[in-house]
Short mmCIF file of C-alpha atoms in Angstrom, two decimals:
data_model
loop_
_atom_site.label_atom_id
_atom_site.label_comp_id
_atom_site.label_asym_id
_atom_site.label_seq_id
_atom_site.Cartn_x
_atom_site.Cartn_y
_atom_site.Cartn_z
CA UNK E 1 -3.60 -47.03 -19.35
CA UNK E 2 -3.48 -45.93 -22.96
CA UNK E 3 -5.95 -45.91 -25.77
CA UNK E 4 -7.37 -49.31 -26.70
CA UNK E 5 -6.43 -49.26 -30.36
CA UNK E 6 -3.21 -47.78 -31.85
CA UNK E 7 -5.33 -46.08 -34.53
CA UNK E 8 -7.48 -44.26 -31.92
CA UNK E 9 -6.95 -40.66 -30.84
CA UNK E 10 -8.06 -39.12 -27.59
CA UNK E 11 -11.23 -37.07 -27.60
CA UNK E 12 -10.90 -33.38 -26.77
CA UNK E 13 -13.72 -33.48 -24.22
CA UNK E 14 -12.02 -35.64 -21.60
CA UNK E 15 -9.86 -33.63 -19.20
CA UNK E 16 -9.47 -32.64 -15.55
CA UNK E 17 -8.00 -29.35 -14.31
CA UNK E 18 -6.52 -29.12 -10.81
CA UNK E 19 -4.89 -26.27 -8.89
CA UNK E 20 -2.87 -27.25 -5.81
CA UNK E 21 -4.43 -30.71 -6.03
CA UNK E 22 -8.04 -29.43 -5.96
CA UNK E 23 -10.15 -30.18 -9.04
CA UNK E 24 -11.70 -27.10 -10.67
CA UNK E 25 -15.41 -27.83 -11.27
CA UNK E 26 -17.52 -27.03 -14.35
CA UNK E 27 -14.58 -26.51 -16.73
CA UNK E 28 -15.76 -26.02 -20.34
CA UNK E 29 -12.51 -25.29 -22.11
CA UNK E 30 -8.75 -25.22 -21.65
CA UNK E 31 -6.42 -23.59 -24.16
CA UNK E 32 -2.72 -22.85 -24.30
CA UNK E 33 -1.42 -26.30 -23.35
CA UNK E 34 2.08 -25.92 -24.66
CA UNK E 35 5.60 -26.99 -23.79
CA UNK E 36 8.33 -25.22 -25.71
CA UNK E 37 11.93 -24.07 -25.65
CA UNK E 38 13.60 -20.98 -27.03
CA UNK E 39 15.34 -21.20 -30.40
CA UNK E 40 18.82 -19.76 -30.76
CA UNK E 41 19.85 -18.84 -34.27
CA UNK E 42 23.61 -19.10 -34.80
CA UNK E 43 24.92 -17.31 -37.87
CA UNK E 44 28.55 -17.84 -38.76
CA UNK E 45 31.10 -17.96 -41.53
CA UNK E 46 33.07 -21.14 -42.08
CA UNK E 47 36.84 -21.10 -42.69
CA UNK E 48 36.20 -21.21 -46.46
CA UNK E 49 33.84 -18.20 -46.27
CA UNK E 50 30.56 -20.08 -46.52
CA UNK E 51 27.66 -18.51 -44.60
CA UNK E 52 25.95 -21.05 -42.29
CA UNK E 53 22.84 -20.71 -40.12
CA UNK E 54 22.27 -23.25 -37.35
CA UNK E 55 19.25 -23.67 -35.10
CA UNK E 56 20.35 -24.33 -31.52
CA UNK E 57 18.26 -25.50 -28.58
CA UNK E 58 17.59 -22.76 -26.05
CA UNK E 59 16.12 -22.68 -22.57
CA UNK E 60 12.63 -23.88 -21.66
CA UNK E 61 10.03 -21.12 -21.95
CA UNK E 62 7.48 -20.05 -19.37
CA UNK E 63 3.93 -19.65 -20.58
CA UNK E 64 0.27 -19.37 -19.77
CA UNK E 65 -2.93 -21.34 -20.17
CA UNK E 66 -6.55 -20.22 -20.20
CA UNK E 67 -9.36 -22.02 -18.37
CA UNK E 68 -13.06 -21.33 -18.97
CA UNK E 69 -15.63 -22.66 -16.55
CA UNK E 70 -19.29 -22.19 -15.71
CA UNK E 71 -19.83 -19.23 -13.39
CA UNK E 72 -20.63 -20.21 -9.81
CA UNK E 73 -20.70 -18.40 -6.47
CA UNK E 74 -17.14 -19.63 -5.80
CA UNK E 75 -14.65 -16.84 -5.16
CA UNK E 76 -11.59 -19.10 -5.24
CA UNK E 77 -10.15 -17.71 -8.47
CA UNK E 78 -11.03 -14.05 -7.79
CA UNK E 79 -9.56 -14.38 -4.27
CA UNK E 80 -6.41 -15.82 -5.88
CA UNK E 81 -6.23 -12.81 -8.21
CA UNK E 82 -6.70 -10.47 -5.23
CA UNK E 83 -3.80 -12.21 -3.46
CA UNK E 84 -1.63 -11.71 -6.56
CA UNK E 85 -2.64 -8.04 -6.88
CA UNK E 86 -1.73 -7.43 -3.23
CA UNK E 87 1.81 -8.62 -3.94
CA UNK E 88 1.74 -11.86 -1.93
CA UNK E 89 4.22 -13.58 -4.24
CA UNK E 90 4.93 -16.68 -2.17
CA UNK E 91 1.26 -17.18 -1.26
CA UNK E 92 0.15 -16.67 -4.85
CA UNK E 93 2.38 -19.37 -6.36
CA UNK E 94 0.59 -22.67 -6.87
CA UNK E 95 0.88 -25.86 -8.89
CA UNK E 96 -1.62 -26.82 -11.57
CA UNK E 97 -2.23 -29.73 -13.89
CA UNK E 98 -4.39 -30.68 -16.83
CA UNK E 99 -4.92 -34.41 -17.30
CA UNK E 100 -6.12 -35.62 -20.70
CA UNK E 101 -8.35 -38.69 -20.37
CA UNK E 102 -9.07 -41.73 -22.49
CA UNK E 103 -12.59 -42.99 -23.22
CA UNK E 104 -12.71 -44.85 -19.90
CA UNK E 105 -11.67 -41.75 -17.94
CA UNK E 106 -8.08 -42.84 -17.23
CA UNK E 107 -5.30 -40.26 -17.71
CA UNK E 108 -3.24 -40.72 -20.87
CA UNK E 109 -1.17 -37.53 -20.67
CA UNK E 110 -0.78 -34.89 -17.96
CA UNK E 111 0.58 -31.36 -18.23
CA UNK E 112 2.05 -30.29 -14.86
CA UNK E 113 2.67 -26.59 -14.26
CA UNK E 114 4.83 -25.10 -11.47
CA UNK E 115 4.99 -21.64 -9.91
CA UNK E 116 1.56 -20.71 -11.26
CA UNK E 117 -0.32 -17.51 -10.56
CA UNK E 118 -3.55 -16.13 -11.98
CA UNK E 119 -3.11 -13.11 -14.27
CA UNK E 120 -6.71 -12.21 -15.09
CA UNK E 121 -10.31 -13.23 -14.49
CA UNK E 122 -13.06 -12.35 -16.96
CA UNK E 123 -16.80 -13.03 -17.06
CA UNK E 124 -18.35 -13.50 -20.50
CA UNK E 125 -20.72 -10.93 -21.97
CA UNK E 126 -24.02 -10.71 -20.13
CA UNK E 127 -27.07 -10.17 -22.36
CA UNK E 128 -30.65 -9.58 -21.32
CA UNK E 129 -32.86 -12.40 -22.55
CA UNK E 130 -29.92 -14.61 -23.58
CA UNK E 131 -30.25 -18.37 -23.22
CA UNK E 132 -26.62 -19.22 -22.59
CA UNK E 133 -24.34 -20.12 -19.75
CA UNK E 134 -22.44 -17.44 -17.84
CA UNK E 135 -18.75 -18.33 -17.76
CA UNK E 136 -15.64 -17.26 -15.94
CA UNK E 137 -12.39 -17.29 -17.92
CA UNK E 138 -9.06 -17.03 -16.15
CA UNK E 139 -5.47 -16.97 -17.36
CA UNK E 140 -2.80 -18.81 -15.38
CA UNK E 141 0.88 -17.95 -15.87
CA UNK E 142 3.50 -20.60 -15.11
CA UNK E 143 7.28 -20.85 -14.90
CA UNK E 144 7.71 -24.45 -15.97
CA UNK E 145 5.73 -27.26 -17.58
CA UNK E 146 6.44 -30.99 -17.65
CA UNK E 147 4.44 -33.52 -19.61
CA UNK E 148 4.03 -37.04 -18.25
#
């Protein structure tokens, strides 16, 4: 299902994050959703001596995305980081996806990431007397992204 009106745009607050098919709860923010390829710059001289620069399509690039969620007692992400730090390469690799939703909650675009592993986990600043949510921010590296 798409958006109801061709002049509409999706809102930035409708999304679902999953890792190995399990939805990550309490997600506040996702950044770094990007699919890109390398650029190859070809510089050459033509037979008449003219200097020409061409932009060629390179290979798909790996990347990373950042997820921020409300802090809970869940140790899923920190346990994942521990597994990575211990060198369990095959056990650390997972799949992830971020589905962007329309106003009715149906997916309109999904970013699918393969061979993911968590690179870092960070808790926001803790301040005595603060009236704000504690969050956990983690960075996921991936080898490949497809957009459907």
